[in-house]
CSV table of N, CA and C in Angstrom, one decimal:
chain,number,residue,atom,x,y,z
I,85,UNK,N,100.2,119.8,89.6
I,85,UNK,CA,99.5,118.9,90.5
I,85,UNK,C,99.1,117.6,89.7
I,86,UNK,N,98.7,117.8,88.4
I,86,UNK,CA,98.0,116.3,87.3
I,86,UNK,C,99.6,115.4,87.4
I,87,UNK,N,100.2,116.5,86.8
I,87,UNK,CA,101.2,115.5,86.7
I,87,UNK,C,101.9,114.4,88.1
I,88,UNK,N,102.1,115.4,89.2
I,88,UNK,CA,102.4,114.7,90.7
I,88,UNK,C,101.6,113.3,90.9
I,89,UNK,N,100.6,113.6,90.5
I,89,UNK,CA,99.1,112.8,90.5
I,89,UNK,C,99.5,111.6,89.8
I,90,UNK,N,99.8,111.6,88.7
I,90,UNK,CA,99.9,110.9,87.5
I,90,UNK,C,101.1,109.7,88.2
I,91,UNK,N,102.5,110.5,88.0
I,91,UNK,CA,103.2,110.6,88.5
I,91,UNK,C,103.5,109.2,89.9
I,92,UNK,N,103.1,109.5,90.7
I,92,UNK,CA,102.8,108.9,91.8
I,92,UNK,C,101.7,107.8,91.6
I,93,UNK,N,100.6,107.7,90.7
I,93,UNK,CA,100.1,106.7,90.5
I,93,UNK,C,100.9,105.6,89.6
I,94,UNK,N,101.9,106.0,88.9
I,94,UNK,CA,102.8,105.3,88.1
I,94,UNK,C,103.6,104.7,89.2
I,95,UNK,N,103.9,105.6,90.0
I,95,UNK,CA,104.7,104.4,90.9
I,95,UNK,C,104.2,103.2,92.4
I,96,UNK,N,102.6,103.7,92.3
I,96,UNK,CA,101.9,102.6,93.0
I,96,UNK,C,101.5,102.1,91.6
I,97,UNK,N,101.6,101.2,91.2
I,97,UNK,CA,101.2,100.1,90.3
I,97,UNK,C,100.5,100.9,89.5
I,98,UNK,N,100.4,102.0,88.7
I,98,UNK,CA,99.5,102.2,88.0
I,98,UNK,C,98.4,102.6,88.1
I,99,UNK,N,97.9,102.6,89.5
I,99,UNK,CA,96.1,102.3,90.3
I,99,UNK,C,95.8,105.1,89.8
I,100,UNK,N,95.7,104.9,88.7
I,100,UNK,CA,95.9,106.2,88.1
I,100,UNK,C,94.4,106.7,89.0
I,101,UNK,N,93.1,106.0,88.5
I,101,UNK,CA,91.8,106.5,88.9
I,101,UNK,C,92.1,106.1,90.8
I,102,UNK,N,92.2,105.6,91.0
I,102,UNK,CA,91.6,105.4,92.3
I,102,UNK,C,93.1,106.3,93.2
I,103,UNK,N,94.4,106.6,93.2
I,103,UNK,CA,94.7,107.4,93.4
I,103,UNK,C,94.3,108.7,93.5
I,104,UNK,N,93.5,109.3,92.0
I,104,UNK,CA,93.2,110.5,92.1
I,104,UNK,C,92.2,110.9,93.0
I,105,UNK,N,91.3,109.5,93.2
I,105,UNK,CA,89.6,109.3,94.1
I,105,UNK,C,90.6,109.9,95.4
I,106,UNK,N,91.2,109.0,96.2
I,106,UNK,CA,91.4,109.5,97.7
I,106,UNK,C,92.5,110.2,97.2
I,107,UNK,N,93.1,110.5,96.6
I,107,UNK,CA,93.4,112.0,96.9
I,107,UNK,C,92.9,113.8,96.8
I,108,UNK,N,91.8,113.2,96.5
I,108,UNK,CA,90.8,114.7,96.0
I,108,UNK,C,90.1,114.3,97.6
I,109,UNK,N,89.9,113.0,97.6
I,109,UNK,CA,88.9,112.7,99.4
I,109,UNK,C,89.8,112.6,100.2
I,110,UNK,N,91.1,113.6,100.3
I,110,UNK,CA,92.0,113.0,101.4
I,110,UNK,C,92.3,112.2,102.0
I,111,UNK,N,92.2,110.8,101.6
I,111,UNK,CA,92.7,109.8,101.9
I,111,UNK,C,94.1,109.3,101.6
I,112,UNK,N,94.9,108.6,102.3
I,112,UNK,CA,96.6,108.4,102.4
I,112,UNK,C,96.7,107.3,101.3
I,113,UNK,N,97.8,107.4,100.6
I,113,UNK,CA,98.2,106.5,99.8
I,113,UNK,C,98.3,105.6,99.9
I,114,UNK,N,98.2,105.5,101.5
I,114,UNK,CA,98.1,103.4,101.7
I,114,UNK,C,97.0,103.2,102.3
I,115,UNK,N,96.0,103.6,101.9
I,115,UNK,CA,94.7,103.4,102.5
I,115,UNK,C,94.1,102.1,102.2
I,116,UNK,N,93.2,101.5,102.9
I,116,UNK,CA,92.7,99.8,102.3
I,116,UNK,C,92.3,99.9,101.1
I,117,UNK,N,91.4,100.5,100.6
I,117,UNK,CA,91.0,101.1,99.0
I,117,UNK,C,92.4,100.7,97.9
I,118,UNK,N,93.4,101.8,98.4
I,118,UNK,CA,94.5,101.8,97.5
I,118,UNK,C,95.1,100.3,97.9
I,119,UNK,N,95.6,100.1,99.0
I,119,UNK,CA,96.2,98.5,99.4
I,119,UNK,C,95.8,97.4,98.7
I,120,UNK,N,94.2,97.2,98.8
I,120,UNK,CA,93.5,96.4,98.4
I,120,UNK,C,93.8,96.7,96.8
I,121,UNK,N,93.9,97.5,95.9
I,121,UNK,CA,93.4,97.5,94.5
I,121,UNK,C,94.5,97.1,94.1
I,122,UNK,N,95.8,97.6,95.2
I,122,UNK,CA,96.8,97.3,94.4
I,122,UNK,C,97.6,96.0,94.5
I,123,UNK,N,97.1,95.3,95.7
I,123,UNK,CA,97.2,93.8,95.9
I,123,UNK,C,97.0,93.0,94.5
I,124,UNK,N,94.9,93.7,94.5
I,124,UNK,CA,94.3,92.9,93.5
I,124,UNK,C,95.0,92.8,92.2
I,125,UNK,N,95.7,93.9,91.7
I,125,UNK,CA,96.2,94.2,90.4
I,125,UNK,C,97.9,93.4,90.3
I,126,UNK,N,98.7,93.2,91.1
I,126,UNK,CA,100.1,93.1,91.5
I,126,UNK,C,99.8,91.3,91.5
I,127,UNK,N,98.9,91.5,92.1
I,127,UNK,CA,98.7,89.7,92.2
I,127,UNK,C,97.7,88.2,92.1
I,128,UNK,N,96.7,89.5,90.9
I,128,UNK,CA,95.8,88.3,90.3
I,128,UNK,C,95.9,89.3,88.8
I,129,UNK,N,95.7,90.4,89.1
I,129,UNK,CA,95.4,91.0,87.2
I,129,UNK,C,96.5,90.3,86.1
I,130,UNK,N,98.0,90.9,87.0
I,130,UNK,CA,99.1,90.7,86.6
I,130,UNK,C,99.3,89.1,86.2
I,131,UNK,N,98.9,88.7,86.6
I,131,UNK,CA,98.8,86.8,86.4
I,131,UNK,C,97.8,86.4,85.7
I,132,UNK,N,96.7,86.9,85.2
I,132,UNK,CA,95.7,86.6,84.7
I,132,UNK,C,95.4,86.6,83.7
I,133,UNK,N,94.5,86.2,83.1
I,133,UNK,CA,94.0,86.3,81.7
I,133,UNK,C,93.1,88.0,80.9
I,134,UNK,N,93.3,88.5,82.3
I,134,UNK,CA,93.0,90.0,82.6
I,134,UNK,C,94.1,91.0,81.9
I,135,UNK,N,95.0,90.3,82.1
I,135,UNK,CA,96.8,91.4,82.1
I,135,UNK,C,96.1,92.3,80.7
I,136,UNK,N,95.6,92.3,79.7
I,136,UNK,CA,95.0,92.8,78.6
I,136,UNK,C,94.4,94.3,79.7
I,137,UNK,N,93.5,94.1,80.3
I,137,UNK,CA,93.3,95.5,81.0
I,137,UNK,C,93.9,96.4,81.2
I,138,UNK,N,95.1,95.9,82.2
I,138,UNK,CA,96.1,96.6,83.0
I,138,UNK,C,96.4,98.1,81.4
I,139,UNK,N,96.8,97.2,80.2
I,139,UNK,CA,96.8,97.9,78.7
I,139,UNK,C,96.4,98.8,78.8
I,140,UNK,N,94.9,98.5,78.8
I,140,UNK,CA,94.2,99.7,78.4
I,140,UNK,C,93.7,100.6,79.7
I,141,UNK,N,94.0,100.2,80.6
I,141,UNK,CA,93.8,100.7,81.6
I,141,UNK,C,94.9,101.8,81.7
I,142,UNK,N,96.6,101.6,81.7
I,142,UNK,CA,97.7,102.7,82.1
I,142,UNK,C,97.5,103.5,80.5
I,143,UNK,N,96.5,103.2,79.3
I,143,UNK,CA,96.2,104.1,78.3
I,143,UNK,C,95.3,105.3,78.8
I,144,UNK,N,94.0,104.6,79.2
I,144,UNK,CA,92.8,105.7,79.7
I,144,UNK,C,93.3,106.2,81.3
I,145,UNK,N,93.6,105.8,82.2
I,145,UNK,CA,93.8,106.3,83.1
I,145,UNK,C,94.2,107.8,83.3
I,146,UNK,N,95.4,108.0,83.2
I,146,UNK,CA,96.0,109.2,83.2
I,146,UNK,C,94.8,110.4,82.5
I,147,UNK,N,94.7,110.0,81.0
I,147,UNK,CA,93.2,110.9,80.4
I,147,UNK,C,92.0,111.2,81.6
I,148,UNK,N,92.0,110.5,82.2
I,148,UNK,CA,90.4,110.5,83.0
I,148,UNK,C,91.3,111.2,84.1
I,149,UNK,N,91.7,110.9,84.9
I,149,UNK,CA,92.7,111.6,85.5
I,149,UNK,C,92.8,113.6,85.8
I,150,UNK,N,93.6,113.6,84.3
I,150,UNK,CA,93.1,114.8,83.9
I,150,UNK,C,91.9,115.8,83.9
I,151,UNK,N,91.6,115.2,83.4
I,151,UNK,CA,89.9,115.7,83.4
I,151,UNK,C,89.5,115.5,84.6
I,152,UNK,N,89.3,114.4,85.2
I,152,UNK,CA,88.6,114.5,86.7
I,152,UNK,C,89.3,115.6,87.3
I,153,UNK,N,90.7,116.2,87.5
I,153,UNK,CA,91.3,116.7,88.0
I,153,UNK,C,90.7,118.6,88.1
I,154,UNK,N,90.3,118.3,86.6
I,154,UNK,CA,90.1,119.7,85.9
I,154,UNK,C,88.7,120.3,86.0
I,155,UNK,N,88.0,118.8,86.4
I,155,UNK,CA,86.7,119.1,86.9
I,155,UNK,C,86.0,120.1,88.2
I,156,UNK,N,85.0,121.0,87.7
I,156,UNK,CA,85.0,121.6,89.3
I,156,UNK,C,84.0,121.1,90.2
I,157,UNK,N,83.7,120.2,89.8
I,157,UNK,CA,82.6,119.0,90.8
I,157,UNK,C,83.3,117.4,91.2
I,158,UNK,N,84.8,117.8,91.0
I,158,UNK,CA,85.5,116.3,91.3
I,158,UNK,C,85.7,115.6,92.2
I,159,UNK,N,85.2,116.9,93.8
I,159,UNK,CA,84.7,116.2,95.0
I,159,UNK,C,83.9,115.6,95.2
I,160,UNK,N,82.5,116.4,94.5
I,160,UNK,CA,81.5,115.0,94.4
I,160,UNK,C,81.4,114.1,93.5
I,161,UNK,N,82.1,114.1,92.0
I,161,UNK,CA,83.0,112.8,91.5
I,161,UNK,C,83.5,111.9,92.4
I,162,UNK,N,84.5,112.4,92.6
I,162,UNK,CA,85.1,111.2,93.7
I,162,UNK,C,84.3,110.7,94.8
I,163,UNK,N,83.6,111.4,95.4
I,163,UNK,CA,82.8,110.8,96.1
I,163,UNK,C,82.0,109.3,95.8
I,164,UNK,N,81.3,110.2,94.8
I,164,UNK,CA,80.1,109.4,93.7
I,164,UNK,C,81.0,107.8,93.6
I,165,UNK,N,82.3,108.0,92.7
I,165,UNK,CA,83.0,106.5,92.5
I,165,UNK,C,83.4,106.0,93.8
I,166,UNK,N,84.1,106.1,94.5
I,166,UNK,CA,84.1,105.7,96.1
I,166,UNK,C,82.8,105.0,96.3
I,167,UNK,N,82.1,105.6,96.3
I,167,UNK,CA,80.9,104.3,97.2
I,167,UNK,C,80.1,104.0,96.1
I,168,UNK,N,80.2,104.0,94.8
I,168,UNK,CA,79.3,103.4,93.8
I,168,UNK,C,80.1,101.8,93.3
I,169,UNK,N,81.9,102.0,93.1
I,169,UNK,CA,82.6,101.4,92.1
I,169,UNK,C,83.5,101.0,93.1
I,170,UNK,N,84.1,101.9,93.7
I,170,UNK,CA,85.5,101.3,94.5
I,170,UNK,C,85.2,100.6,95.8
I,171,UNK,N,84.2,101.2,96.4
I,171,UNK,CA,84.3,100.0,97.9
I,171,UNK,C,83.4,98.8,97.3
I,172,UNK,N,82.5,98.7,96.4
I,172,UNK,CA,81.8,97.5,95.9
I,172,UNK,C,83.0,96.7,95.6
I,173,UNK,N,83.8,97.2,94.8
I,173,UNK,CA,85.2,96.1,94.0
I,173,UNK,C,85.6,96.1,95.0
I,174,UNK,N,86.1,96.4,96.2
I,174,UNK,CA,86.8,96.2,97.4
I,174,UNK,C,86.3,94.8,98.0
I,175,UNK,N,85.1,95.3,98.1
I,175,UNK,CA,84.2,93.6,99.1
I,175,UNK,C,84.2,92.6,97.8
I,176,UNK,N,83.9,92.8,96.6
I,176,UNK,CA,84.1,91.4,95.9
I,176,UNK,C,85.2,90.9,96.1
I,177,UNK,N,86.7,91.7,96.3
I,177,UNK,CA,87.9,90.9,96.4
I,177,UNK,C,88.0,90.2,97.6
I,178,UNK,N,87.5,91.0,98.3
I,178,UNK,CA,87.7,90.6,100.2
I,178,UNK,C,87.4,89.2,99.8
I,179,UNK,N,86.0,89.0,99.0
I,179,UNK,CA,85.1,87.9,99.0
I,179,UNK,C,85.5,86.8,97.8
I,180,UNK,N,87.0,87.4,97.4
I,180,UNK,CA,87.3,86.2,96.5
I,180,UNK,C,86.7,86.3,95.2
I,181,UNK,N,85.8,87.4,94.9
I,181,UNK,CA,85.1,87.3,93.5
I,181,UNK,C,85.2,87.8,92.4
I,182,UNK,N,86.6,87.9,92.1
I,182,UNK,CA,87.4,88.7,91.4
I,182,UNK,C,86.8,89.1,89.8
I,183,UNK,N,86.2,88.6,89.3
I,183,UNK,CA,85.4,88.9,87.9
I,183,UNK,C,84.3,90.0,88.3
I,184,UNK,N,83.8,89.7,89.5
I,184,UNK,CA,82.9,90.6,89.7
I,184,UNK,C,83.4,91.7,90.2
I,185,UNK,N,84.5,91.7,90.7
I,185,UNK,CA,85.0,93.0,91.0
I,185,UNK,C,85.7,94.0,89.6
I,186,UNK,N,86.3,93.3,88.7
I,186,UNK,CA,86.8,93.9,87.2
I,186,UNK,C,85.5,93.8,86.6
I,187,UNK,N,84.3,93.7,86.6
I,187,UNK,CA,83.5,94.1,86.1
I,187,UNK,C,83.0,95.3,86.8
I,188,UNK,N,82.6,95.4,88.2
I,188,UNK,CA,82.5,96.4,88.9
I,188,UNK,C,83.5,98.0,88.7
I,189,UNK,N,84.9,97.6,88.4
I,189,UNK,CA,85.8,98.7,88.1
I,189,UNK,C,85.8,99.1,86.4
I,190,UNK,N,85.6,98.1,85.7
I,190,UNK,CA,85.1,98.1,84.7
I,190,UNK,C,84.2,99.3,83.8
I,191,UNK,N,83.2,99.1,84.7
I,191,UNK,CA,81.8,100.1,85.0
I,191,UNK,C,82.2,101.5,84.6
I,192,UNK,N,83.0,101.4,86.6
I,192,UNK,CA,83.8,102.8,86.6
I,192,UNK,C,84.1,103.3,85.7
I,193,UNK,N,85.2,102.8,84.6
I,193,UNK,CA,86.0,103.1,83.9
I,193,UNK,C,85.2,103.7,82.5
I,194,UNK,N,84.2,102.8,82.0
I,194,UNK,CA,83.0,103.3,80.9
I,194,UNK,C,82.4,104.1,81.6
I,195,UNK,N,81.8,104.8,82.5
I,195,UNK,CA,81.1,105.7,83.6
I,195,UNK,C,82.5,107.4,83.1
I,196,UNK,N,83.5,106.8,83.3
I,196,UNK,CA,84.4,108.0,83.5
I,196,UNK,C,84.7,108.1,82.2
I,197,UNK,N,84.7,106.9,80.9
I,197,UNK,CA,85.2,107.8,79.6
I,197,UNK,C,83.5,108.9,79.0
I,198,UNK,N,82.7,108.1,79.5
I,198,UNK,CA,81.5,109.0,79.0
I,198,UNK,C,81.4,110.0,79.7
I,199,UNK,N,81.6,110.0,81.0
I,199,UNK,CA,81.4,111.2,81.3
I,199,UNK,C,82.8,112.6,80.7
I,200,UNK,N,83.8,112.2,80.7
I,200,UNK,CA,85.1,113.3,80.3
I,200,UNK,C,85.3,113.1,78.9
I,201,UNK,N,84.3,111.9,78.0
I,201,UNK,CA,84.6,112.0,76.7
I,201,UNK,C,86.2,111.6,76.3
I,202,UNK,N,86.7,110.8,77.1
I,202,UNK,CA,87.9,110.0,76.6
I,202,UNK,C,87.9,108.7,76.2
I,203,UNK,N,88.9,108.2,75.4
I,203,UNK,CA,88.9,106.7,74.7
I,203,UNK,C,89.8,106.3,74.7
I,204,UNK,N,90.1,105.0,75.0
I,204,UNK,CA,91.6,104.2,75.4
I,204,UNK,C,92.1,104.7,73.5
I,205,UNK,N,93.8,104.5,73.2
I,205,UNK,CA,94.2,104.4,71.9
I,205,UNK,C,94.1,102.9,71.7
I,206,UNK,N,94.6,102.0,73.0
I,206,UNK,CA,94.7,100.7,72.5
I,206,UNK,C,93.1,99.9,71.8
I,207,UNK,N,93.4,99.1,70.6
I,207,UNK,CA,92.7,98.6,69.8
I,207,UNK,C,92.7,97.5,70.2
I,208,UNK,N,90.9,97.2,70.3
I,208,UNK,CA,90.2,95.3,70.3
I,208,UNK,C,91.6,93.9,69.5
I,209,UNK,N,92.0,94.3,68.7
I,209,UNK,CA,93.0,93.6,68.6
I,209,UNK,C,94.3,93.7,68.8
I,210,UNK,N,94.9,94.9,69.4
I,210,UNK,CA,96.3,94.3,70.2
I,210,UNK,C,96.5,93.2,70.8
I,211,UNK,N,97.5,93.1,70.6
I,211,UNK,CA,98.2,91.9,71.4
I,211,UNK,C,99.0,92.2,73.0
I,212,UNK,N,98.6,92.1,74.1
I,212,UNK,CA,99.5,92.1,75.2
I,212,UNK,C,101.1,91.7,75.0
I,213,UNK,N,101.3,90.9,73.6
I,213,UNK,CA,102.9,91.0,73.4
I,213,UNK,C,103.5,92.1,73.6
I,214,UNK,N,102.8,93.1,72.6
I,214,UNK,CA,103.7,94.2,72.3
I,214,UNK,C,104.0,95.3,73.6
I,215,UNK,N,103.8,94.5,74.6
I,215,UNK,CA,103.8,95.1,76.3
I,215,UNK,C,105.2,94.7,76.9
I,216,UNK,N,106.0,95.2,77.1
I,216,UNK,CA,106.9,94.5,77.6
I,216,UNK,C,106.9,94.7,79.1
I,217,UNK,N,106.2,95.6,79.7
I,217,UNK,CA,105.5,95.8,80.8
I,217,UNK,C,104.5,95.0,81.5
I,218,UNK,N,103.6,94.2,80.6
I,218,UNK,CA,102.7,92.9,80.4
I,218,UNK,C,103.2,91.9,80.4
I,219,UNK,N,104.5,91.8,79.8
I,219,UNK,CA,105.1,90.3,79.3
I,219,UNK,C,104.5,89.8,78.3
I,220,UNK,N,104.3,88.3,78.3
I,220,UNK,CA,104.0,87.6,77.2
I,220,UNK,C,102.7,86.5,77.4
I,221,UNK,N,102.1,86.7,77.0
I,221,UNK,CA,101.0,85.6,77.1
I,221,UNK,C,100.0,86.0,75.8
I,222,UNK,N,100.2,85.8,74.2
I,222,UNK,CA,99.1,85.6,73.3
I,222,UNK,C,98.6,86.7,73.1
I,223,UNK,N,97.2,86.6,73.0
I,223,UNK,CA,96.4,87.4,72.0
I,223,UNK,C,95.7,87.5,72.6
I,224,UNK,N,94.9,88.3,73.6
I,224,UNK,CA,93.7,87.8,74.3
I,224,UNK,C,93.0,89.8,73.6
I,225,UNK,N,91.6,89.3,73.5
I,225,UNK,CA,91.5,90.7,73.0
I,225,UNK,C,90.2,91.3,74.2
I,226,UNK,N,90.1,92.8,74.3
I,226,UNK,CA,89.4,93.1,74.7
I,226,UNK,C,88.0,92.5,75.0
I,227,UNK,N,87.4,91.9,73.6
I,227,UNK,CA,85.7,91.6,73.9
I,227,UNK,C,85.8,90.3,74.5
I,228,UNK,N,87.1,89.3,74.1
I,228,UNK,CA,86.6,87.6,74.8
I,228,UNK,C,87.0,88.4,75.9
I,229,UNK,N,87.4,88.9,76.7
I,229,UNK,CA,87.5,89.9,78.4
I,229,UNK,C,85.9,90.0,78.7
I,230,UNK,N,86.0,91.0,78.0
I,230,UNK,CA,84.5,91.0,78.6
I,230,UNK,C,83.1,90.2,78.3
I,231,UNK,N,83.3,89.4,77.6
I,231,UNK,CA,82.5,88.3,77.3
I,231,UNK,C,82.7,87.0,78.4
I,232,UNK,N,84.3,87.2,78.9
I,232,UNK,CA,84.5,86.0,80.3
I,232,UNK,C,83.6,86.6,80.8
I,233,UNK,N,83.8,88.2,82.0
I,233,UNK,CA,83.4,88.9,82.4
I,233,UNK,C,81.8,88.9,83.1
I,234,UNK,N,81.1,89.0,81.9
I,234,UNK,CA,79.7,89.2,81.9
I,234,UNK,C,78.9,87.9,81.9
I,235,UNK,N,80.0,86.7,80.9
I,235,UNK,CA,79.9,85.3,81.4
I,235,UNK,C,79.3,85.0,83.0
I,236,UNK,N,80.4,85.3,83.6
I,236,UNK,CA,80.3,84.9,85.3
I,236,UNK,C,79.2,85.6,85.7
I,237,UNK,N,79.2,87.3,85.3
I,237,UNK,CA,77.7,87.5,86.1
I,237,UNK,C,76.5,87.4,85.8
């Protein structure tokens, strides 16, 4: 079932966490949640000065993933991220406010390595070169990310 899970979030864009949310809450793989995240991701992450996430994101995802999966409280997990993390980042994008919303998912993501005790591999100084999945754009490292990030809010 992790793997199907996994799996299948590799072939909607990657979207690993929010996949496994509506599918533990029965919700359809093309739900506004999923649509919207995977918009956001396909056609501002992927173009942005963000693409650095996406990184460490198809790193931790899958791990949290697991674990949430393994969890025997992952219904009210998923619940909890659904209306704490994912419909908030939903209405920031509706609303154009895209930093606020990767900071909002962001959250999530620190919220779910402390709670299952996971840690991205990728390191503050990789480069998004060595992505060929990412393409090419420099050096951008994790902390000037979240230093734009926390900048705007």
């Amino acid at each position: 079932e992790i793997n199907s899970l996994i799996g299948r979030a590799k072939g909607s864009s990657g979207c690993f966490i929010t996949t496994a949310i509506c599918d533990i809450l029965g919700y359809s793989d093309n739900c506004y949640y999923m649509e919207t995240l995977r918009s956001f991701r396909e056609n501002y992450l992927r173009t942005s000065e963000y693409r650095y996430l996406l990184k460490i994101y198809d790193d931790i995802g899958p791990k949290i993933v697991e674990s949430m999966q393994n969890d025997s409280r992952k219904f009210d997990v998923a619940a909890t991220l659904l209306t704490s993390f994912i419909i908030p980042a939903c209405n920031y994008i509706e609303k154009n406010e895209y930093p606020l919303a990767i900071a909002k998912y962001l959250e999530m993501v620190e919220y779910l390595e402390d709670l299952y005790k996971v840690n991205s591999n990728v390191k503050e100084t990789d480069d998004i070169e060595d992505s060929p999945r990412l393409g090419h754009g420099g050096s951008i490292q994790r902390t000037l990310i979240n230093k734009k990030v926390k900048a705007y809010i």
